[in-house]
Amino acid sequence: MNFAPLPTGAIAELARTRPAQADGALLRSALHARRLLLLKALLVRVQRDREAIDAAVFRRFAQSWHLLERVEGRHPTVVRDVLDYPMTGAWLAATLVEPVGPPLDGHLVRLESLAVTAALRADWPLDLDVEAPGGFLSLPGLGRQAARSGRVRIKAGSRVARIHSEESTATAPTVLLLTDRRTGTLVGRGQDWQGLATLPDSGARLDDVDPYRVPPGGVGVPPRTAAAPGETDPDVWLARWRAGHALLARTDPGRAAEVRRALRAVVPLAPHGHRSLGATLRSAPGAVLTSVPAGAQDMAETLVHELHHSKLATLHELVPLYRQGRAAVHRVGWRPDARPISGVLQGAYAHLALTDLWRRAATAHAVPRPWRSSAGQQFDHIHDQVGEALAILLESDELTSEGREFAQQMRRHHASLGTAPRAAG
């Protein structure tokens, strides 16, 4: 895809891993441009394969596209927010590679949920039946409605929407109230409604219901799967978030502000042993996938680590940093398995951000003494491993010219961090 040239110094700034509002705005703009491109690619594909798509599915897709266009004409900010939600990217990625057949038809139904979500958030008048695949209507970034009949009726207007989960409108509906027109904030209540918790001091959601939050086969090696909605205790997650974010704010206020700006969703993963494990999806920047962090330190480190995977994935879409299709693999200190050059770059970048964080934690008087101590130890352990990975990157012929510049700037920041810091106090 063709983007405008990067601003002077953008690669150097991003390579340092330090937060900068201009860099965040650049990545958000790139993310949105890619979403629009992928959405247009989906429309082209649906039109091309029209005869192979179920007629009812095609009709609903066309109606949903029309609704989304009309809402976007009057409320572009709301539509942009819905399109840029992480799981919209995961849906587009899955749909575009799905062969023609019933599974593709199932993916296409999702556009109706996107259009309805945008319309509800924009206070658009609605009176329509909506499909609820698998017995649930998922409204991205808002929650889900149980629908035993496989379909719901939505009537909306004047800041109030009513969703009937049965074909009959005799049962008590779910009520969604638009509490803030500027942000499109909706609050719901009803026995069939499961809304998403909002993380304190943030616009991000604890998303344990979206069907695209984790791929069907899991993520990572070994595969990590999504926690089932009934397995998630929001109170535990919100407590971990508050503690982790507060610790991050005391240690590195700039990073805490970056997390608030860039993070859109935290996706709970099923427990895997005694350690918490984090992950990101390249197709869903802005979402951090993790099992329950052990405490504040674990949460803070997971947020920084995974957020930098998201930043790098978005930057690579904006300007390719490495060439695809190479078979070479390389050993890095933080993993037992050999990694392709993309994995080396991703790991080096995320761990460089952590070494920067650990150096600050080790020398900060405002953080608890145990973290000051462990941060110094972790810095000492990982700093050399990042240096070795940077040497692999700079000796490789798999990086593009922009990728080489990026790695060189990473090395400069790595060198500026120096040797193991002396703990404060």
Short mmCIF file of C-alpha atoms in Angstrom, two decimals:
data_model
loop_
_atom_site.label_atom_id
_atom_site.label_comp_id
_atom_site.label_asym_id
_atom_site.label_seq_id
_atom_site.Cartn_x
_atom_site.Cartn_y
_atom_site.Cartn_z
CA MET A 1 0.00 0.00 0.00
CA ASN A 2 1.17 3.54 -0.69
CA PHE A 3 1.47 5.97 2.19
CA ALA A 4 2.90 9.46 2.35
CA PRO A 5 6.63 9.47 3.16
CA LEU A 6 7.48 9.19 6.83
CA PRO A 7 8.24 12.51 8.54
CA THR A 8 11.92 13.22 9.01
CA GLY A 9 13.21 11.54 12.12
CA ALA A 10 10.14 9.29 12.62
CA ILE A 11 12.09 6.04 12.29
CA ALA A 12 14.70 7.23 14.75
CA GLU A 13 12.06 8.30 17.26
CA LEU A 14 10.12 5.06 17.03
CA ALA A 15 13.29 2.95 17.24
CA ARG A 16 14.14 4.49 20.61
CA THR A 17 10.93 2.97 22.07
CA ARG A 18 10.31 6.18 24.01
CA PRO A 19 6.74 7.51 23.97
CA ALA A 20 5.96 10.45 21.70
CA GLN A 21 2.49 11.76 20.87
CA ALA A 22 3.45 12.53 17.26
CA ASP A 23 4.61 8.94 16.74
CA GLY A 24 1.37 7.63 18.19
CA ALA A 25 -0.68 9.83 15.87
CA LEU A 26 1.37 8.62 12.89
CA LEU A 27 0.75 4.96 13.75
CA ARG A 28 -2.95 5.52 14.35
CA SER A 29 -3.24 7.20 10.96
CA ALA A 30 -1.40 4.29 9.30
CA LEU A 31 -3.62 1.78 11.06
CA HIS A 32 -6.78 3.49 9.87
CA ALA A 33 -5.54 3.76 6.30
CA ARG A 34 -4.85 0.04 6.27
CA ARG A 35 -8.28 -0.76 7.68
CA LEU A 36 -9.91 1.23 4.90
CA LEU A 37 -7.79 -0.54 2.30
CA LEU A 38 -8.68 -3.98 3.67
CA LEU A 39 -12.35 -3.09 3.90
CA LYS A 40 -12.32 -1.97 0.26
CA ALA A 41 -10.52 -5.19 -0.68
CA LEU A 42 -13.29 -7.13 1.05
CA LEU A 43 -15.97 -5.26 -0.89
CA VAL A 44 -14.20 -6.00 -4.17
CA ARG A 45 -13.94 -9.66 -3.27
CA VAL A 46 -17.60 -9.95 -2.27
CA GLN A 47 -18.68 -8.35 -5.53
CA ARG A 48 -16.38 -10.63 -7.50
CA ASP A 49 -17.63 -13.79 -5.75
CA ARG A 50 -21.26 -12.69 -5.57
CA GLU A 51 -22.64 -15.77 -7.31
CA ALA A 52 -20.88 -18.11 -4.86
CA ILE A 53 -22.10 -16.30 -1.74
CA ASP A 54 -25.42 -17.17 -0.14
CA ALA A 55 -28.01 -14.73 -1.52
CA ALA A 56 -29.34 -13.73 1.91
CA VAL A 57 -25.80 -13.17 3.20
CA PHE A 58 -24.94 -11.03 0.17
CA ARG A 59 -28.10 -8.97 0.61
CA ARG A 60 -27.37 -8.32 4.29
CA PHE A 61 -23.76 -7.47 3.49
CA ALA A 62 -24.88 -4.89 0.92
CA GLN A 63 -27.43 -3.39 3.32
CA SER A 64 -24.84 -3.22 6.10
CA TRP A 65 -22.32 -1.53 3.82
CA HIS A 66 -24.94 1.06 2.87
CA LEU A 67 -25.79 1.70 6.53
CA LEU A 68 -22.11 2.08 7.41
CA GLU A 69 -21.64 4.60 4.57
CA ARG A 70 -24.62 6.66 5.69
CA VAL A 71 -23.49 6.75 9.32
CA GLU A 72 -19.95 7.61 8.25
CA GLY A 73 -21.25 10.56 6.24
CA ARG A 74 -22.55 12.25 9.39
CA HIS A 75 -20.46 10.69 12.15
CA PRO A 76 -17.03 9.84 10.70
CA THR A 77 -15.29 9.77 14.08
CA VAL A 78 -17.60 7.07 15.42
CA VAL A 79 -17.22 4.91 12.32
CA ARG A 80 -13.46 5.32 12.41
CA ASP A 81 -13.40 4.20 16.04
CA VAL A 82 -15.40 1.07 15.21
CA LEU A 83 -13.24 0.23 12.19
CA ASP A 84 -10.03 0.76 14.16
CA TYR A 85 -11.09 -1.49 17.04
CA PRO A 86 -8.53 -4.33 17.18
CA MET A 87 -10.96 -7.16 16.55
CA THR A 88 -12.16 -5.48 13.35
CA GLY A 89 -8.66 -6.05 12.00
CA ALA A 90 -8.71 -9.68 13.12
CA TRP A 91 -12.07 -10.16 11.38
CA LEU A 92 -10.83 -8.62 8.14
CA ALA A 93 -7.68 -10.75 8.16
CA ALA A 94 -9.68 -13.95 8.69
CA THR A 95 -12.33 -13.08 6.12
CA LEU A 96 -9.99 -12.09 3.31
CA VAL A 97 -8.17 -15.44 3.35
CA GLU A 98 -11.26 -17.65 3.77
CA PRO A 99 -12.16 -19.67 0.64
CA VAL A 100 -15.63 -19.32 -0.82
CA GLY A 101 -18.14 -21.43 1.07
CA PRO A 102 -20.22 -21.46 4.27
CA PRO A 103 -17.32 -20.34 6.53
CA LEU A 104 -16.86 -17.22 4.37
CA ASP A 105 -20.59 -16.55 4.55
CA GLY A 106 -20.30 -16.79 8.33
CA HIS A 107 -17.52 -14.20 8.39
CA LEU A 108 -19.43 -11.80 6.14
CA VAL A 109 -22.30 -11.60 8.63
CA ARG A 110 -19.93 -9.70 10.93
CA LEU A 111 -20.25 -6.53 8.81
CA GLU A 112 -23.83 -6.22 10.05
CA SER A 113 -22.56 -6.11 13.64
CA LEU A 114 -20.03 -3.40 12.73
CA ALA A 115 -22.64 -1.27 10.99
CA VAL A 116 -25.16 -1.66 13.82
CA THR A 117 -22.51 -0.80 16.42
CA ALA A 118 -21.59 2.38 14.54
CA ALA A 119 -25.26 3.31 14.14
CA LEU A 120 -26.03 2.78 17.83
CA ARG A 121 -23.03 4.81 18.93
CA ALA A 122 -24.02 7.60 16.52
CA ASP A 123 -27.64 7.67 17.77
CA TRP A 124 -28.84 6.62 14.32
CA PRO A 125 -32.50 5.56 14.14
CA LEU A 126 -32.86 1.81 13.63
CA ASP A 127 -35.68 -0.67 13.34
CA LEU A 128 -34.38 -3.96 11.97
CA ASP A 129 -33.75 -7.64 12.53
CA VAL A 130 -30.09 -8.59 12.99
CA GLU A 131 -28.44 -12.01 12.72
CA ALA A 132 -26.92 -13.46 15.91
CA PRO A 133 -24.53 -16.23 14.79
CA GLY A 134 -24.09 -19.00 17.35
CA GLY A 135 -26.77 -17.49 19.55
CA PHE A 136 -24.99 -14.20 20.25
CA LEU A 137 -24.98 -10.76 18.66
CA SER A 138 -21.48 -9.37 19.21
CA LEU A 139 -21.20 -5.57 19.09
CA PRO A 140 -17.44 -4.83 18.85
CA GLY A 141 -16.13 -2.79 21.75
CA LEU A 142 -19.52 -2.83 23.51
CA GLY A 143 -20.49 -6.39 24.46
CA ARG A 144 -22.81 -9.15 23.31
CA GLN A 145 -26.48 -10.01 23.39
CA ALA A 146 -27.68 -13.58 23.89
CA ALA A 147 -30.21 -14.60 21.25
CA ARG A 148 -31.65 -18.06 21.59
CA SER A 149 -33.58 -17.67 18.34
CA GLY A 150 -30.42 -16.76 16.37
CA ARG A 151 -31.76 -13.30 15.61
CA VAL A 152 -32.57 -10.10 17.50
CA ARG A 153 -34.79 -7.11 16.88
CA ILE A 154 -33.25 -3.67 17.40
CA LYS A 155 -35.21 -0.44 17.73
CA ALA A 156 -33.15 2.68 18.40
CA GLY A 157 -33.60 6.43 18.49
CA SER A 158 -33.30 9.45 20.79
CA ARG A 159 -30.31 8.00 22.68
CA VAL A 160 -32.10 4.77 23.61
CA ALA A 161 -31.88 1.37 21.89
CA ARG A 162 -33.91 -1.71 22.74
CA ILE A 163 -32.75 -5.16 21.76
CA HIS A 164 -35.20 -8.05 21.92
CA SER A 165 -33.41 -11.38 22.15
CA GLU A 166 -36.42 -13.38 21.02
CA GLU A 167 -38.47 -13.24 17.85
CA SER A 168 -41.32 -12.00 19.98
CA THR A 169 -41.05 -8.50 21.43
CA ALA A 170 -43.06 -9.56 24.49
CA THR A 171 -40.00 -10.35 26.64
CA ALA A 172 -38.14 -7.61 28.50
CA PRO A 173 -35.57 -6.11 26.12
CA THR A 174 -32.00 -5.12 26.71
CA VAL A 175 -31.77 -1.35 26.94
CA LEU A 176 -28.71 0.53 25.68
CA LEU A 177 -28.46 4.18 26.73
CA LEU A 178 -26.21 6.61 24.88
CA THR A 179 -24.58 8.50 27.75
CA ASP A 180 -22.12 10.59 25.73
CA ARG A 181 -22.83 11.60 22.12
CA ARG A 182 -19.31 12.97 21.66
CA THR A 183 -17.61 9.64 22.34
CA GLY A 184 -20.50 7.36 21.40
CA THR A 185 -20.51 5.77 24.86
CA LEU A 186 -23.32 3.27 25.47
CA VAL A 187 -24.34 1.68 28.76
CA GLY A 188 -26.52 -1.43 28.67
CA ARG A 189 -28.68 -3.42 31.04
CA GLY A 190 -30.70 -6.57 30.57
CA GLN A 191 -30.57 -10.23 31.54
CA ASP A 192 -29.34 -11.26 28.07
CA TRP A 193 -26.72 -8.51 27.82
CA GLN A 194 -23.03 -8.85 28.71
CA GLY A 195 -21.25 -5.50 28.45
CA LEU A 196 -17.51 -4.97 28.43
CA ALA A 197 -15.80 -3.49 31.47
CA THR A 198 -13.85 -0.28 30.85
CA LEU A 199 -10.34 -0.21 32.27
CA PRO A 200 -10.00 2.70 34.74
CA ASP A 201 -8.37 5.93 33.48
CA SER A 202 -8.47 4.50 29.97
CA GLY A 203 -10.79 4.04 27.02
CA ALA A 204 -9.69 0.41 26.70
CA ARG A 205 -12.08 -2.49 27.27
CA LEU A 206 -11.67 -5.85 28.95
CA ASP A 207 -12.89 -7.89 25.99
CA ASP A 208 -13.69 -11.49 26.83
CA VAL A 209 -16.61 -11.95 24.42
CA ASP A 210 -15.66 -10.88 20.90
CA PRO A 211 -15.57 -13.97 18.64
CA TYR A 212 -12.47 -12.64 16.85
CA ARG A 213 -10.44 -11.84 19.97
CA VAL A 214 -8.24 -14.95 19.56
CA PRO A 215 -7.90 -17.15 16.44
CA PRO A 216 -9.72 -20.52 16.62
CA GLY A 217 -6.44 -22.44 16.94
CA GLY A 218 -5.05 -20.15 19.62
CA VAL A 219 -2.05 -17.85 19.46
CA GLY A 220 1.64 -18.57 19.99
CA VAL A 221 3.57 -21.77 20.66
CA PRO A 222 2.24 -23.65 22.50
CA PRO A 223 -1.16 -22.29 21.43
CA ARG A 224 -2.82 -20.04 23.99
CA THR A 225 -6.59 -19.90 23.83
CA ALA A 226 -9.13 -17.31 24.89
CA ALA A 227 -10.56 -17.44 28.38
CA ALA A 228 -14.26 -18.26 28.25
CA PRO A 229 -16.53 -15.41 29.38
CA GLY A 230 -17.60 -17.37 32.45
CA GLU A 231 -13.96 -17.88 33.44
CA THR A 232 -13.18 -14.16 33.59
CA ASP A 233 -13.55 -12.27 36.86
CA PRO A 234 -13.69 -8.57 35.92
CA ASP A 235 -12.92 -7.46 39.47
CA VAL A 236 -9.62 -9.37 39.45
CA TRP A 237 -8.64 -7.94 36.07
CA LEU A 238 -9.56 -4.37 36.98
CA ALA A 239 -7.56 -4.66 40.21
CA ARG A 240 -4.51 -5.93 38.29
CA TRP A 241 -4.93 -3.13 35.75
CA ARG A 242 -5.15 -0.42 38.42
CA ALA A 243 -2.09 -1.72 40.24
CA GLY A 244 -0.04 -2.23 37.08
CA HIS A 245 -0.94 1.10 35.55
CA ALA A 246 -0.29 2.94 38.80
CA LEU A 247 3.14 1.31 39.08
CA LEU A 248 3.90 2.21 35.48
CA ALA A 249 2.83 5.82 36.08
CA ARG A 250 5.15 6.10 39.09
CA THR A 251 8.03 4.57 37.16
CA ASP A 252 7.64 6.12 33.73
CA PRO A 253 4.73 8.58 33.33
CA GLY A 254 5.34 8.88 29.59
CA ARG A 255 4.87 5.16 29.06
CA ALA A 256 1.75 5.13 31.21
CA ALA A 257 0.28 7.90 29.05
CA GLU A 258 1.22 5.99 25.90
CA VAL A 259 -0.59 2.90 27.17
CA ARG A 260 -3.71 4.96 27.84
CA ARG A 261 -3.62 6.42 24.33
CA ALA A 262 -2.72 3.32 22.35
CA LEU A 263 -4.42 0.43 24.13
CA ARG A 264 -7.96 -0.40 22.98
CA ALA A 265 -8.52 -3.83 24.50
CA VAL A 266 -7.13 -6.33 27.00
CA VAL A 267 -8.13 -9.88 26.02
CA PRO A 268 -8.02 -12.51 28.79
CA LEU A 269 -6.30 -15.77 27.84
CA ALA A 270 -6.92 -19.10 29.52
CA PRO A 271 -4.41 -19.87 32.31
CA HIS A 272 -1.31 -21.73 31.17
CA GLY A 273 0.71 -23.10 34.06
CA HIS A 274 1.82 -20.78 36.86
CA ARG A 275 3.22 -18.02 34.63
CA SER A 276 1.21 -15.33 32.93
CA LEU A 277 1.74 -15.24 29.17
CA GLY A 278 1.13 -12.34 26.84
CA ALA A 279 0.66 -12.10 23.09
CA THR A 280 -0.41 -9.77 20.30
CA LEU A 281 -1.99 -10.32 16.91
CA ARG A 282 -0.37 -8.57 13.99
CA SER A 283 -3.83 -8.04 12.50
CA ALA A 284 -5.15 -6.48 15.74
CA PRO A 285 -2.80 -3.74 16.96
CA GLY A 286 -3.94 -2.10 20.15
CA ALA A 287 -5.06 -5.35 21.80
CA VAL A 288 -2.98 -7.03 24.51
CA LEU A 289 -3.74 -10.73 24.97
CA THR A 290 -2.66 -12.09 28.33
CA SER A 291 -3.52 -14.54 31.07
CA VAL A 292 -4.10 -12.97 34.47
CA PRO A 293 -0.88 -11.13 35.43
CA ALA A 294 0.63 -12.20 38.74
CA GLY A 295 0.70 -8.66 40.10
CA ALA A 296 1.37 -5.00 39.37
CA GLN A 297 4.91 -5.54 38.07
CA ASP A 298 3.82 -8.34 35.76
CA MET A 299 0.95 -6.24 34.39
CA ALA A 300 3.15 -3.19 33.81
CA GLU A 301 5.80 -5.22 31.98
CA THR A 302 3.22 -7.08 29.88
CA LEU A 303 1.58 -3.83 28.77
CA VAL A 304 4.89 -2.31 27.67
CA HIS A 305 6.15 -5.48 26.00
CA GLU A 306 2.99 -6.24 24.02
CA LEU A 307 2.30 -2.63 23.11
CA HIS A 308 5.67 -2.48 21.36
CA HIS A 309 4.81 -5.56 19.34
CA SER A 310 1.72 -3.66 18.19
CA LYS A 311 3.69 -0.52 17.37
CA LEU A 312 6.22 -2.43 15.30
CA ALA A 313 3.53 -4.38 13.44
CA THR A 314 1.82 -1.11 12.48
CA LEU A 315 5.10 0.52 11.44
CA HIS A 316 5.97 -2.48 9.25
CA GLU A 317 2.65 -2.07 7.42
CA LEU A 318 3.48 1.61 6.90
CA VAL A 319 7.02 0.99 5.67
CA PRO A 320 8.32 -2.59 5.29
CA LEU A 321 11.29 -3.22 7.58
CA TYR A 322 12.20 -6.71 6.33
CA ARG A 323 11.67 -8.84 3.24
CA GLN A 324 9.07 -11.59 3.30
CA GLY A 325 9.63 -15.20 2.34
CA ARG A 326 13.16 -15.79 3.63
CA ALA A 327 13.74 -19.18 5.24
CA ALA A 328 16.69 -18.28 7.51
CA VAL A 329 16.20 -18.61 11.26
CA HIS A 330 18.28 -17.25 14.12
CA ARG A 331 18.84 -17.98 17.81
CA VAL A 332 17.97 -15.32 20.38
CA GLY A 333 18.58 -15.37 24.10
CA TRP A 334 15.01 -15.05 25.31
CA ARG A 335 13.53 -18.01 23.39
CA PRO A 336 14.51 -21.68 23.03
CA ASP A 337 13.40 -21.92 19.39
CA ALA A 338 15.07 -20.35 16.36
CA ARG A 339 13.29 -17.31 14.96
CA PRO A 340 12.89 -15.78 11.49
CA ILE A 341 14.24 -12.27 11.05
CA SER A 342 10.77 -10.83 11.71
CA GLY A 343 10.72 -12.57 15.09
CA VAL A 344 14.22 -11.36 15.92
CA LEU A 345 13.22 -7.77 15.13
CA GLN A 346 9.95 -8.00 17.06
CA GLY A 347 11.62 -9.57 20.10
CA ALA A 348 14.54 -7.14 20.11
CA TYR A 349 12.20 -4.16 19.92
CA ALA A 350 9.87 -5.30 22.71
CA HIS A 351 12.80 -6.26 24.96
CA LEU A 352 14.57 -2.98 24.24
CA ALA A 353 11.47 -1.19 25.54
CA LEU A 354 11.59 -3.36 28.65
CA THR A 355 15.28 -2.68 29.30
CA ASP A 356 14.52 1.04 29.05
CA LEU A 357 11.68 0.56 31.55
CA TRP A 358 13.79 -1.57 33.89
CA ARG A 359 16.60 0.96 33.94
CA ARG A 360 14.16 3.65 35.03
CA ALA A 361 12.56 1.34 37.61
CA ALA A 362 15.94 0.41 39.09
CA THR A 363 16.86 4.04 39.67
CA ALA A 364 13.45 5.44 40.69
CA HIS A 365 12.77 6.29 44.34
CA ALA A 366 9.00 6.32 43.76
CA VAL A 367 8.65 2.58 43.10
CA PRO A 368 8.70 -0.26 45.65
CA ARG A 369 12.12 -1.53 46.64
CA PRO A 370 11.46 -5.12 45.41
CA TRP A 371 10.85 -3.88 41.86
CA ARG A 372 13.93 -1.67 41.97
CA SER A 373 15.95 -4.75 42.83
CA SER A 374 14.38 -7.13 40.30
CA ALA A 375 14.42 -4.47 37.56
CA GLY A 376 18.18 -4.12 37.91
CA GLN A 377 18.58 -7.89 37.68
CA GLN A 378 16.31 -8.14 34.64
CA PHE A 379 18.12 -5.28 32.94
CA ASP A 380 21.43 -7.02 33.46
CA HIS A 381 20.04 -10.30 32.10
CA ILE A 382 18.23 -8.99 29.01
CA HIS A 383 20.42 -6.04 27.99
CA ASP A 384 23.15 -8.27 26.57
CA GLN A 385 20.61 -10.51 24.83
CA VAL A 386 19.13 -7.48 23.04
CA GLY A 387 22.63 -6.48 21.98
CA GLU A 388 23.22 -9.93 20.48
CA ALA A 389 19.90 -9.76 18.61
CA LEU A 390 20.76 -6.32 17.24
CA ALA A 391 24.04 -7.73 15.92
CA ILE A 392 22.06 -10.45 14.08
CA LEU A 393 19.78 -7.81 12.57
CA LEU A 394 22.60 -5.55 11.42
CA GLU A 395 24.55 -8.45 9.89
CA SER A 396 21.49 -9.72 8.00
CA ASP A 397 20.66 -8.98 4.37
CA GLU A 398 16.97 -9.55 5.09
CA LEU A 399 16.24 -6.02 6.28
CA THR A 400 15.10 -3.28 3.94
CA SER A 401 16.98 0.03 3.97
CA GLU A 402 14.37 1.41 6.37
CA GLY A 403 14.70 -1.72 8.50
CA ARG A 404 18.46 -1.28 8.66
CA GLU A 405 18.07 2.34 9.70
CA PHE A 406 15.56 1.24 12.34
CA ALA A 407 17.97 -1.39 13.72
CA GLN A 408 20.83 1.10 13.76
CA GLN A 409 18.74 3.56 15.76
CA MET A 410 17.74 0.76 18.13
CA ARG A 411 21.42 0.00 18.65
CA ARG A 412 22.13 3.65 19.47
CA HIS A 413 19.41 3.66 22.11
CA HIS A 414 20.60 0.31 23.45
CA ALA A 415 24.11 1.72 23.83
CA SER A 416 22.78 4.84 25.57
CA LEU A 417 21.23 2.69 28.28
CA GLY A 418 24.73 1.71 29.34
CA THR A 419 25.64 -1.03 31.75
CA ALA A 420 23.59 -2.35 34.66
CA PRO A 421 22.10 0.58 36.64
CA ARG A 422 22.72 1.20 40.29
CA ALA A 423 19.51 0.69 42.26
CA ALA A 424 18.10 3.74 44.01
CA GLY A 425 18.03 3.73 47.77
#
